[in-house]
Protein backbone atom coordinates (compact mmCIF):
# COMPACT_ATOMS: atom_id res chain seq x y z
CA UNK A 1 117.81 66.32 70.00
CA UNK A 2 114.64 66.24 72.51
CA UNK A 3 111.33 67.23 70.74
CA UNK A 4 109.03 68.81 73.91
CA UNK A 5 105.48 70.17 72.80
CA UNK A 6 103.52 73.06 74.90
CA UNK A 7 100.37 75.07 74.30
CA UNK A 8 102.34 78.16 74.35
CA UNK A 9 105.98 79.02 73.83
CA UNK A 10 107.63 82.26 74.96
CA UNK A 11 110.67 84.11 73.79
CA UNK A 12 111.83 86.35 76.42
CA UNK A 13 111.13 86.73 80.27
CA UNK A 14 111.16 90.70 80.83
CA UNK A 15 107.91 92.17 81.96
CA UNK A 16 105.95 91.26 78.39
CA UNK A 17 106.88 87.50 78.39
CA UNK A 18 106.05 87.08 82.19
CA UNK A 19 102.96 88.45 81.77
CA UNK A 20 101.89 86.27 79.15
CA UNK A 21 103.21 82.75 80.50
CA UNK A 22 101.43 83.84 83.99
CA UNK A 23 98.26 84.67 82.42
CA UNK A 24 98.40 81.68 79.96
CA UNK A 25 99.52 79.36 82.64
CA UNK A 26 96.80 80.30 85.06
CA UNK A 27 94.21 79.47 82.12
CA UNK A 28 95.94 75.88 82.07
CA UNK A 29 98.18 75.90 79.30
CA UNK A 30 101.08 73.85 79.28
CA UNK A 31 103.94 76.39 78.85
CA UNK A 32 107.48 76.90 78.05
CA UNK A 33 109.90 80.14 78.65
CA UNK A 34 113.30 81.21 76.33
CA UNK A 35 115.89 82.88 77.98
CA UNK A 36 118.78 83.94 75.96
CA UNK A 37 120.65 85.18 79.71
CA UNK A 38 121.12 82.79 82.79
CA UNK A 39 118.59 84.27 84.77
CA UNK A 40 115.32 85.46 84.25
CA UNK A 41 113.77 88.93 84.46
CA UNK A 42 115.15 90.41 81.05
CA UNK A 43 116.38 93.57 80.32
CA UNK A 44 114.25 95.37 82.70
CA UNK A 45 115.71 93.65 85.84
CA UNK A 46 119.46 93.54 84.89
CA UNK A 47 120.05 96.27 82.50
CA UNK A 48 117.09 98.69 82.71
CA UNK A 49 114.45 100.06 84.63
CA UNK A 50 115.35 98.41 88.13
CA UNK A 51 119.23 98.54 88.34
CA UNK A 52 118.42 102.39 86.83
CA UNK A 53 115.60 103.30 89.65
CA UNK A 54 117.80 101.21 92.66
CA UNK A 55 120.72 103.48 91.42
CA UNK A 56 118.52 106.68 90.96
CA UNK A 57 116.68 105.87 94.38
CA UNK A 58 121.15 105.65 96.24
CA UNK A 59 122.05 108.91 94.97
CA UNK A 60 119.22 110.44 95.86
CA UNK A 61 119.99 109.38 99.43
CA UNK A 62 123.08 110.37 98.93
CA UNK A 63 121.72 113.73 98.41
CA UNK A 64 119.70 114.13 100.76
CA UNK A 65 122.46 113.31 103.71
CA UNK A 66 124.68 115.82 102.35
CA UNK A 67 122.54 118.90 101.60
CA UNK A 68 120.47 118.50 104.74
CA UNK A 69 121.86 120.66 107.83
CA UNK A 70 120.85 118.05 110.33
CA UNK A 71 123.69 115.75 109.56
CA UNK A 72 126.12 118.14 109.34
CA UNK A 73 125.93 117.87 113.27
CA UNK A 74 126.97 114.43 112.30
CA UNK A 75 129.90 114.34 110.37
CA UNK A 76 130.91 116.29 107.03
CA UNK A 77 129.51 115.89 103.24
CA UNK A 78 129.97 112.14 102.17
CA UNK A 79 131.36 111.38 98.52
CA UNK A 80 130.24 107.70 97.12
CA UNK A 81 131.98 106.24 93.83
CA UNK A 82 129.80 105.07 91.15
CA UNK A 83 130.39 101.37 92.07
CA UNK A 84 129.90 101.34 95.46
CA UNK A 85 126.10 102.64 94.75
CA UNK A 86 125.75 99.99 92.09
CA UNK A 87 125.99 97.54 94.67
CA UNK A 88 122.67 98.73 96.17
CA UNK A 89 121.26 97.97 92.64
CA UNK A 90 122.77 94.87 92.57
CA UNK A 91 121.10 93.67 95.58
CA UNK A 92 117.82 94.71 94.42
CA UNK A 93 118.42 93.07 91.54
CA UNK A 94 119.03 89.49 92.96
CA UNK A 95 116.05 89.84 95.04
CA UNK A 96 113.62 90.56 91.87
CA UNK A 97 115.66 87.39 89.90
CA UNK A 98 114.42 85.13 93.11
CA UNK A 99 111.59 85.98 93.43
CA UNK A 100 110.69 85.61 89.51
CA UNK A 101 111.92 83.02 89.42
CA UNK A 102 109.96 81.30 92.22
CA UNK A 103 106.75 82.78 89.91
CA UNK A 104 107.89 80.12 87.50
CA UNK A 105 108.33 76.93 89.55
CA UNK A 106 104.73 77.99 91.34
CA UNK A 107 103.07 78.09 87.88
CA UNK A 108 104.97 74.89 86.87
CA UNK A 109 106.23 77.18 83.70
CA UNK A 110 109.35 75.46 81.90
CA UNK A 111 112.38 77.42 81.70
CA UNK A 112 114.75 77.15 78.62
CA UNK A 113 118.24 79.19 79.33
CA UNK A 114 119.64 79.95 75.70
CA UNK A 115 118.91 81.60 72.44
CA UNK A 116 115.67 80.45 70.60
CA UNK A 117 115.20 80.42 66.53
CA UNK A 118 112.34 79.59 64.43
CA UNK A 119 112.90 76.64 62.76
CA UNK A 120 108.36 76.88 61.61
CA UNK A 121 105.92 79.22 62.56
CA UNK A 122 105.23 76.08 65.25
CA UNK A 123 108.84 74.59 66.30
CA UNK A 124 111.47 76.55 68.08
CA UNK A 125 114.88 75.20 67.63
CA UNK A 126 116.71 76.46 71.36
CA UNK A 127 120.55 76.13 72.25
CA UNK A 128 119.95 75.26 75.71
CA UNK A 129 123.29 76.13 77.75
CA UNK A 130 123.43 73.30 79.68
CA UNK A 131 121.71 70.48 77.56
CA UNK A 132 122.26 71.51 74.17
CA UNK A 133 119.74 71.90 71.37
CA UNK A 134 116.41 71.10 72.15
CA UNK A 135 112.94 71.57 69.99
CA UNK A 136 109.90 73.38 71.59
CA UNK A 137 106.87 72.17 69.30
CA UNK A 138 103.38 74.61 70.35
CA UNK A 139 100.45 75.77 69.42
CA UNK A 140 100.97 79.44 69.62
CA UNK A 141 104.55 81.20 69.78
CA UNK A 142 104.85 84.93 71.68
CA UNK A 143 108.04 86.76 70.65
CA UNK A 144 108.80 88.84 73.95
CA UNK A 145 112.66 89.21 73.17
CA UNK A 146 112.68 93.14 74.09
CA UNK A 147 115.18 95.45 72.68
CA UNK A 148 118.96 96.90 73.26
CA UNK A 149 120.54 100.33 73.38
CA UNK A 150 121.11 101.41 69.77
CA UNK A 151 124.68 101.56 68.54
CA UNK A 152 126.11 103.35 65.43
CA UNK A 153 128.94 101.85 63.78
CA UNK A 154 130.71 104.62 63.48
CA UNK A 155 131.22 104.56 67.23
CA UNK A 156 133.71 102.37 68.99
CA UNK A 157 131.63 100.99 71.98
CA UNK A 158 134.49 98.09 72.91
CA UNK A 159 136.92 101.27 73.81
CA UNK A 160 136.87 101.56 78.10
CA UNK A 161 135.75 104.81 77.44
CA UNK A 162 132.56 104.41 75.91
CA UNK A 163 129.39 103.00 77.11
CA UNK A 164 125.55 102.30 75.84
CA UNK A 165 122.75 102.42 78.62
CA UNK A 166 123.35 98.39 78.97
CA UNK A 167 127.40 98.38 79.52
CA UNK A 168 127.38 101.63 81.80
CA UNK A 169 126.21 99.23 84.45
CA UNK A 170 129.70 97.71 84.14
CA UNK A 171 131.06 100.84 85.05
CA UNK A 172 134.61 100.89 87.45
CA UNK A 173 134.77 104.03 88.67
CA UNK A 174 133.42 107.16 88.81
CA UNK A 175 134.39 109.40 86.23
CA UNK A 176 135.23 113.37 86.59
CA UNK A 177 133.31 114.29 83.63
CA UNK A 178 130.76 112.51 81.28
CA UNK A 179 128.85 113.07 78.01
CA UNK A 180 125.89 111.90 77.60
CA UNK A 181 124.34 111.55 74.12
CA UNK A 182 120.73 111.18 74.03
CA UNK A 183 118.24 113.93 76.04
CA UNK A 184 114.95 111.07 76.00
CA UNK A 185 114.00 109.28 79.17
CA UNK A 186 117.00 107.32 79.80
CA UNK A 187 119.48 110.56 79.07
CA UNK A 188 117.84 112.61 81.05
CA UNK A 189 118.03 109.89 84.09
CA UNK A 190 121.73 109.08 84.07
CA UNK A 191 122.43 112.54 83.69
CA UNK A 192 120.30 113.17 87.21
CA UNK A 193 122.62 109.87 89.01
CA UNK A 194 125.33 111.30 87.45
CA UNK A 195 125.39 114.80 88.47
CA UNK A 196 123.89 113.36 91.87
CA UNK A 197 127.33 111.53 92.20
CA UNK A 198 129.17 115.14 91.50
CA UNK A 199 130.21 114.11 87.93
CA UNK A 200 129.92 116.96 85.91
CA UNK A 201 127.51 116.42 82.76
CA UNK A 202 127.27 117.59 79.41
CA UNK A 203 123.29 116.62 78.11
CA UNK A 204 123.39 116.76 74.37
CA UNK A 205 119.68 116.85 72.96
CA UNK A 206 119.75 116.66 69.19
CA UNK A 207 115.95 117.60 69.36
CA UNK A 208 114.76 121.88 70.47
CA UNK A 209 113.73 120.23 74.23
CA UNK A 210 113.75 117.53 76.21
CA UNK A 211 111.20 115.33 76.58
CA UNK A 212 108.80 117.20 74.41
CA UNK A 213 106.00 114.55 74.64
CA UNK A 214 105.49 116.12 77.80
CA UNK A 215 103.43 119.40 79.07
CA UNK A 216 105.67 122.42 78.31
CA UNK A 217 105.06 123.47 82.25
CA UNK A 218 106.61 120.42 82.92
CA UNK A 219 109.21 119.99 80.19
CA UNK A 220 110.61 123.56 81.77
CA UNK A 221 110.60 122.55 85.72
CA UNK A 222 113.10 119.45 84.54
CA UNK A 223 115.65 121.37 82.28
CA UNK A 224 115.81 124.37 85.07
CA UNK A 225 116.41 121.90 88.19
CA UNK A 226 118.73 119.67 85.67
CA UNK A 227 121.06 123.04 85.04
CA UNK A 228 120.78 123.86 88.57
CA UNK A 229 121.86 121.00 89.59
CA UNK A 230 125.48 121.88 87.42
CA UNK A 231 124.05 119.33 84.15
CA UNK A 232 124.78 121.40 81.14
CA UNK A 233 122.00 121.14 78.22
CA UNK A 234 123.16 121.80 74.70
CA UNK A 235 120.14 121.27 72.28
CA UNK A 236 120.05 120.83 68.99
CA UNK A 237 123.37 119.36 68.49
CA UNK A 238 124.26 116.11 66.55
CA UNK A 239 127.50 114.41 66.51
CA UNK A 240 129.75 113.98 63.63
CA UNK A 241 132.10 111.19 64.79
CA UNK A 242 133.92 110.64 68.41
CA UNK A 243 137.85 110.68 69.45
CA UNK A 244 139.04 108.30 72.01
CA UNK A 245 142.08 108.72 74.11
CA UNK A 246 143.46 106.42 76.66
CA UNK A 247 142.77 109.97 78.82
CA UNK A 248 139.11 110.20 77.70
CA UNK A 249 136.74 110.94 74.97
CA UNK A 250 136.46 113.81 72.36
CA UNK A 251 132.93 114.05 70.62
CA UNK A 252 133.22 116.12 67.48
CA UNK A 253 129.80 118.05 66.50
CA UNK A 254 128.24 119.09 62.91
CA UNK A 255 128.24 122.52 64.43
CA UNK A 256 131.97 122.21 64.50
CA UNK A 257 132.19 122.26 68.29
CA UNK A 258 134.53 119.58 70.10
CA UNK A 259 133.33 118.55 73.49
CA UNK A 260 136.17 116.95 76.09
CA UNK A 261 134.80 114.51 78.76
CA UNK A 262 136.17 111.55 80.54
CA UNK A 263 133.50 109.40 79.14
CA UNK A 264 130.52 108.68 76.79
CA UNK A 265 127.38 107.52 77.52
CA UNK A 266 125.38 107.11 74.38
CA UNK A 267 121.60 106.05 75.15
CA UNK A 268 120.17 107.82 71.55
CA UNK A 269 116.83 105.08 70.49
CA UNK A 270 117.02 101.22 70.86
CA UNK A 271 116.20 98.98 68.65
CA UNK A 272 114.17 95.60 68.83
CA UNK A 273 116.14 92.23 69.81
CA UNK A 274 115.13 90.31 66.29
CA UNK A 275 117.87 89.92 64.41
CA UNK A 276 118.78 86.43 65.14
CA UNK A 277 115.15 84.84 66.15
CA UNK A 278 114.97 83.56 62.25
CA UNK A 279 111.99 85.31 61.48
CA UNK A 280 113.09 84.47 57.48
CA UNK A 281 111.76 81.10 58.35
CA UNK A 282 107.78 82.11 59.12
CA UNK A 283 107.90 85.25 56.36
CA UNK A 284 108.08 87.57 59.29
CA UNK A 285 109.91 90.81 58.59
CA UNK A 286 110.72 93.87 61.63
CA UNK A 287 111.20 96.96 60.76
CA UNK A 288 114.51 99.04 60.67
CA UNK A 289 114.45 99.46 64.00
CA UNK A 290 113.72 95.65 64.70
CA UNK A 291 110.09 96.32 65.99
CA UNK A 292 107.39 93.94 64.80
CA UNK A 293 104.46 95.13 63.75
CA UNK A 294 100.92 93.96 65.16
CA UNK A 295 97.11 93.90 65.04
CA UNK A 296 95.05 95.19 68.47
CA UNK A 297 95.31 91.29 69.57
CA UNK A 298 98.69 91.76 69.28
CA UNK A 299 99.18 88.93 66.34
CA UNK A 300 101.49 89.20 64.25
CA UNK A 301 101.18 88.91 60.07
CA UNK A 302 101.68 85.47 61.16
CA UNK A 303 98.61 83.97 62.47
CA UNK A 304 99.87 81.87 65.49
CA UNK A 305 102.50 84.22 66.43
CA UNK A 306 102.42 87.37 68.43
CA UNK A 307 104.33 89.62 70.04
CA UNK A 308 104.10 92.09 73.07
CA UNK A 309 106.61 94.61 74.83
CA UNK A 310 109.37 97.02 73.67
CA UNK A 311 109.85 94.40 70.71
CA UNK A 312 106.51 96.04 69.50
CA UNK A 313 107.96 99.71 69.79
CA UNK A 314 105.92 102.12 71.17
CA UNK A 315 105.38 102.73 74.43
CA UNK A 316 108.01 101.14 76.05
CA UNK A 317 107.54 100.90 79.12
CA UNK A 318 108.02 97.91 82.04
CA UNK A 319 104.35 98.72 82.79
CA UNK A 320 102.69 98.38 80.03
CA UNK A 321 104.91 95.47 78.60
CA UNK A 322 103.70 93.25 81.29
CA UNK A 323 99.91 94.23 80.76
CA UNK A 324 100.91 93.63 76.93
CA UNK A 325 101.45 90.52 77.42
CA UNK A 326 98.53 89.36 79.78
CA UNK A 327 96.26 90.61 76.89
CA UNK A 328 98.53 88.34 74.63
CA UNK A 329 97.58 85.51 76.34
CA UNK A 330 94.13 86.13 77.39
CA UNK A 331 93.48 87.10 73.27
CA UNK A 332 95.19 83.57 72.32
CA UNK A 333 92.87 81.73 74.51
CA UNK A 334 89.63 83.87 74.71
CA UNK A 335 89.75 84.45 77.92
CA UNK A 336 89.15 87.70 80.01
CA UNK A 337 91.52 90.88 79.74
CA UNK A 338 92.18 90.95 76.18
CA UNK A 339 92.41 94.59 75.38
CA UNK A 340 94.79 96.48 73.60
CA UNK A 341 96.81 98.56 76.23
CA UNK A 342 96.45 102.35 74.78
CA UNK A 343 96.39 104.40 77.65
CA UNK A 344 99.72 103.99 80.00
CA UNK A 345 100.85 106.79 83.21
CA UNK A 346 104.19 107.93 81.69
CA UNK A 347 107.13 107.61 84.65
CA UNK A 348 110.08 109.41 84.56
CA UNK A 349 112.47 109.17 87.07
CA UNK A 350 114.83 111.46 87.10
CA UNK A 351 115.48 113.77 90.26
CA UNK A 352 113.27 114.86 90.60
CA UNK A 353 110.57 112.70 89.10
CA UNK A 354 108.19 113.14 86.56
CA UNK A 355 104.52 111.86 86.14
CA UNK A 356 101.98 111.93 83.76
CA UNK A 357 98.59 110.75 82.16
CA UNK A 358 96.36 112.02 80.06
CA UNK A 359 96.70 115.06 77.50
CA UNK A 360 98.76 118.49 77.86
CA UNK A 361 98.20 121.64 77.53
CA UNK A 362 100.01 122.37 73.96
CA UNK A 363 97.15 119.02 73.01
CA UNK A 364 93.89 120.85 74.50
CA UNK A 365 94.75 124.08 72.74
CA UNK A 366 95.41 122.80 69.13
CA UNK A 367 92.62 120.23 69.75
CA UNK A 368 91.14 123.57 70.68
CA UNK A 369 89.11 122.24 73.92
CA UNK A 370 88.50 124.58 76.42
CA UNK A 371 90.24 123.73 79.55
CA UNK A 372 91.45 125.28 82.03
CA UNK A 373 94.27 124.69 84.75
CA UNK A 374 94.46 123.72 88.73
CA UNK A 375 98.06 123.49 90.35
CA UNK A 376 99.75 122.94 93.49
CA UNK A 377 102.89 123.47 94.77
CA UNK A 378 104.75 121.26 96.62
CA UNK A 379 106.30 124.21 98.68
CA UNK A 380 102.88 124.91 100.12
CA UNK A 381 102.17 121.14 101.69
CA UNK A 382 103.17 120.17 104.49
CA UNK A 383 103.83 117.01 103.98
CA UNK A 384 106.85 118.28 101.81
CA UNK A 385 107.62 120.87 104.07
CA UNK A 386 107.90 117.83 106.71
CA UNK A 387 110.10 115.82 104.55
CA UNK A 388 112.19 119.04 102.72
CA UNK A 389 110.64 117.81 99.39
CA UNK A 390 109.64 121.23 98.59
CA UNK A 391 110.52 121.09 95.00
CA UNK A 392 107.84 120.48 92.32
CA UNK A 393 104.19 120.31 91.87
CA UNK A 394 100.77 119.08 90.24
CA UNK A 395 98.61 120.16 87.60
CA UNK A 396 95.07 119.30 86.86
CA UNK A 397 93.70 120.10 83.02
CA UNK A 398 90.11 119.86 83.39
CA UNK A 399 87.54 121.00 80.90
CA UNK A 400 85.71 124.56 81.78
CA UNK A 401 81.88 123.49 81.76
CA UNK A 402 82.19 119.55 81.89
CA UNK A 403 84.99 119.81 85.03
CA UNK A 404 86.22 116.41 83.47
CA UNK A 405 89.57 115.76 84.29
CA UNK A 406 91.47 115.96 81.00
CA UNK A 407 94.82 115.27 82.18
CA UNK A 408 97.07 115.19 85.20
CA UNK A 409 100.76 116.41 85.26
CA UNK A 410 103.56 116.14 88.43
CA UNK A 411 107.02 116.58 88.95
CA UNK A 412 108.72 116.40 92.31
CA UNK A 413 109.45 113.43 94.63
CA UNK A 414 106.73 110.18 94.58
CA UNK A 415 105.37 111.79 91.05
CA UNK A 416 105.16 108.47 90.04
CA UNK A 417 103.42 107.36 92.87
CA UNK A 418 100.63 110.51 93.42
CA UNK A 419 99.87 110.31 89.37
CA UNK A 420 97.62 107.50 89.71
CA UNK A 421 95.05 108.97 91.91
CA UNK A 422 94.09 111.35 88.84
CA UNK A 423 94.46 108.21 86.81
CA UNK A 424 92.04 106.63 88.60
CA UNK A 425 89.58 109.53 88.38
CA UNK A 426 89.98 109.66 84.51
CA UNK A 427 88.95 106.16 84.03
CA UNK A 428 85.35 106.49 85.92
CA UNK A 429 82.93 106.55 83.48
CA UNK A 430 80.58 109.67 82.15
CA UNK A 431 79.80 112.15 84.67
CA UNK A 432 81.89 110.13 87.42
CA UNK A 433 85.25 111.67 85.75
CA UNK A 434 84.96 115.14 88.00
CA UNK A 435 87.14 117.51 89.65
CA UNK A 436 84.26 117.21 92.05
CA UNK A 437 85.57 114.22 93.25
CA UNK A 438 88.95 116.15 94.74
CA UNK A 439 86.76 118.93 96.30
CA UNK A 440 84.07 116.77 98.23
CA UNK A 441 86.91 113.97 99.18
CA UNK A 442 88.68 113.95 102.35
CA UNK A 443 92.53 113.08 102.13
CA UNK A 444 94.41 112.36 104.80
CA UNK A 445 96.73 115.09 106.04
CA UNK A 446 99.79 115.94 105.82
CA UNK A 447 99.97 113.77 102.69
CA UNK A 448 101.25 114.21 99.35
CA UNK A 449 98.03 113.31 97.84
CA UNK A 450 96.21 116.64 99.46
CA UNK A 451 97.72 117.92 96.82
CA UNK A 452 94.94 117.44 94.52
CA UNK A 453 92.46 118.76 96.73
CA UNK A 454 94.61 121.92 97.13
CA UNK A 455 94.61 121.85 92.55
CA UNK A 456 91.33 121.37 92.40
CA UNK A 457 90.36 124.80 94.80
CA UNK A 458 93.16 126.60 92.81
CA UNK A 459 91.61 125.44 89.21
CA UNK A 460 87.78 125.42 90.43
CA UNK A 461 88.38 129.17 91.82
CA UNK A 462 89.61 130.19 87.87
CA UNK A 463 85.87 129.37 86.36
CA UNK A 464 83.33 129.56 89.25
């Protein structure tokens, strides 16, 4: 068995784990990267949020051709299986693997393809897939190992019938009807590609709303476009146990209802990939969920170890996972960046998209700040107008005598993209943080960014 030694070994190469062998390669530490697939990128380049957004980004194509009366003077409506768009994704998806892969070979970054254990809080013991076990002895270890759709025993996810956010990818058709279990981000997603596809869609939210961490406004725009769109919503509902058929899936309810779909697409939590790392060997115990907890360095109760990205929990997100684990590094080493990542844009993309940074209303008012509200609609720009983007819109919070921007809420197409101009804003220090800054700004026009100057007339016009 070959012993190799680094500065720095890490377990995982999602977003979290690339971000900290970059940043800890470009301060000149000899490192090595575990891969328990054969290619790199992690769950966030095969399984999540870019075979998810490639697919969302098809259908939404798809939509647009056939609800626009321009191309009816080309041909009739289209209709596009569920596979056939996954193909998109999968091109997308060998074009990320490339080119993250090339990021390793630049940064001379050793890659290890196989499932890594602790053997000491210094020596990982990995079962390389090609040369067989190997030891990686270094200095520091960073668990990056991100996390997997969670899956209740009581639910048979081997049946054809059933699928978690991970195996729906493997999807071979495109079903008539689908249940989807789970109303958070990822529910609320598939259930826009779905319906997008013309798959009717039952939502089941065991929670009073979806998305609740979000502004009510906004929270209300998505569940009335999602049902007009044909995606029916049935909150507070939990299931009892599920039915399968060679014919489809029956999902029984505590309520006593029994709902009838072709399929079942449970994405209800995930939980942290620990189980088999060996953290019994270092005294290192996750949580129920398989999260690991750690300090604002992001160590770990062990003090050589730490960990960054979904493994960690909260927030989740491909964003802030890879800015997770730059501060990993740079907090390792004492270099430059090593803060604890506590303020992250929140991206939702269903159809359409959601955006959002900063504090909501239902916050301000039991926080009991006075604020008060700008908005614009997207119907009013012409920049949507151009594009027949009409739906959606953007709302400043901004406090009454201060004119601080407090938070900054969209929904409708590039949401994702317009939020960080606000975000921007918010992060200026003192008296630079102004909805001042939208009124005496020129933006180009038509644009979808105008839309802040038009929010910032609507909310200055409420309190001068």
């Amino acid at each position: 068995m070959t012993t190799r030694h680094y500065d720095v070994v890490v377990l995982g190469t999602g977003p979290a784990g690339e971000g900290a062998a970059m940043n800890a390669a470009k301060a000149g530490k000899r490192v090595a990267v575990v891969e328990a697939s054969p290619k790199v990128g992690g769950s966030c380049t095969h399984l999540g949020t870019i075979p998810s957004k490639a697919l969302r980004h098809a259908v939404k194509e798809i939509i647009a051709f056939n609800t626009n009366p321009m191309f009816r003077d080309i041909g009739e409506p289209r209709w596009f299986s569920f596979p056939k768009v996954l193909n998109r994704a999968n091109k997308v998806i060998d074009k990320q693997v490339m080119g993250r892969t090339e990021y390793y070979a630049r940064n001379r970054i050793d890659i290890f393809f196989g499932r890594g254990r602790f053997k000491d809080a210094n020596t990982i013991e990995v079962n390389t897939y090609e040369r067989g076990p190997e030891l990686l002895v270094a200095e520091k270890v960073v668990i990056a190992t991100g996390s997997r759709p969670y899956r209740p025993e009581n639910i048979d996810f081997d049946h054809p019938r059933i699928y978690c956010s991970d195996t729906i990818l493997s999807l071979s058709h495109t079903p008539r009807s689908l249940i989807i279990y789970g109303a958070g981000v990822i529910g609320s997603e598939y259930a826009s590609i779905f319906c997008g596809l013309g798959v009717r869609v039952e939502l089941i939210n065991p929670g009073k709303k979806l998305l609740s961490f979000l502004d009510d406004e906004i929270t209300d725009a998505l569940s009335y476009h999602l049902r007009d769109s044909g995606v029916l919503i049935r909150h507070n509902e939990t299931y009892d146990s599920v039915e399968t058929t060679e014919r489809g899936v029956v999902m029984h309810m505590t309520s006593g209802k029994k709902l009838r779909a072709d399929a079942l697409l449970f994405c209800n939590g995930r939980s942290g990939n620990t189980k088999d790392l060996g953290l019994d060997a270092i005294g290192l115990e996750a949580n129920a969920r398989g999260q690991l907890a750690v300090n604002d360095t992001y160590q770990t109760q062990v003090d050589n170890v730490y960990a960054a990205g979904d493994v960690i929990g909260w927030p989740s997100l491909a964003s802030a996972a890879y800015d997770q684990g730059r501060a990993v590094a740079a907090n390792m080493f004492g270099i430059e960046g090593g803060h604890f990542i506590s303020e992250v844009p929140t991206g939702i993309y269903t159809i359409p998209e959601i955006s959002s940074v900063g504090k909501t209303e239902a916050e301000l008012t039991s926080e009991k700040v006075p604020y008060e509200v700008g908005r614009a609609f997207f119907k009013n720009t012409a920049r949507a107008q151009i594009t027949d983007e009409a739906v959606g819109m953007l709302k400043i919070l901004f406090h009454r005598e201060s004119l601080e921007i407090l938070g900054i809420h969209c929904f409708g197409d590039q949401a994702s993209e317009i939020v960080h101009i606000g975000q921007a804003i918010m992060k200026q220090p003192g008296e630079q943080n102004t909805l001042k800054y939208f009124l005496n700004t020129t933006f180009n026009y038509p644009t979808m960014a105008e839309a802040y100057r038009v929010a910032a007339l609507n909310g200055f016009n409420r309190v001068f």
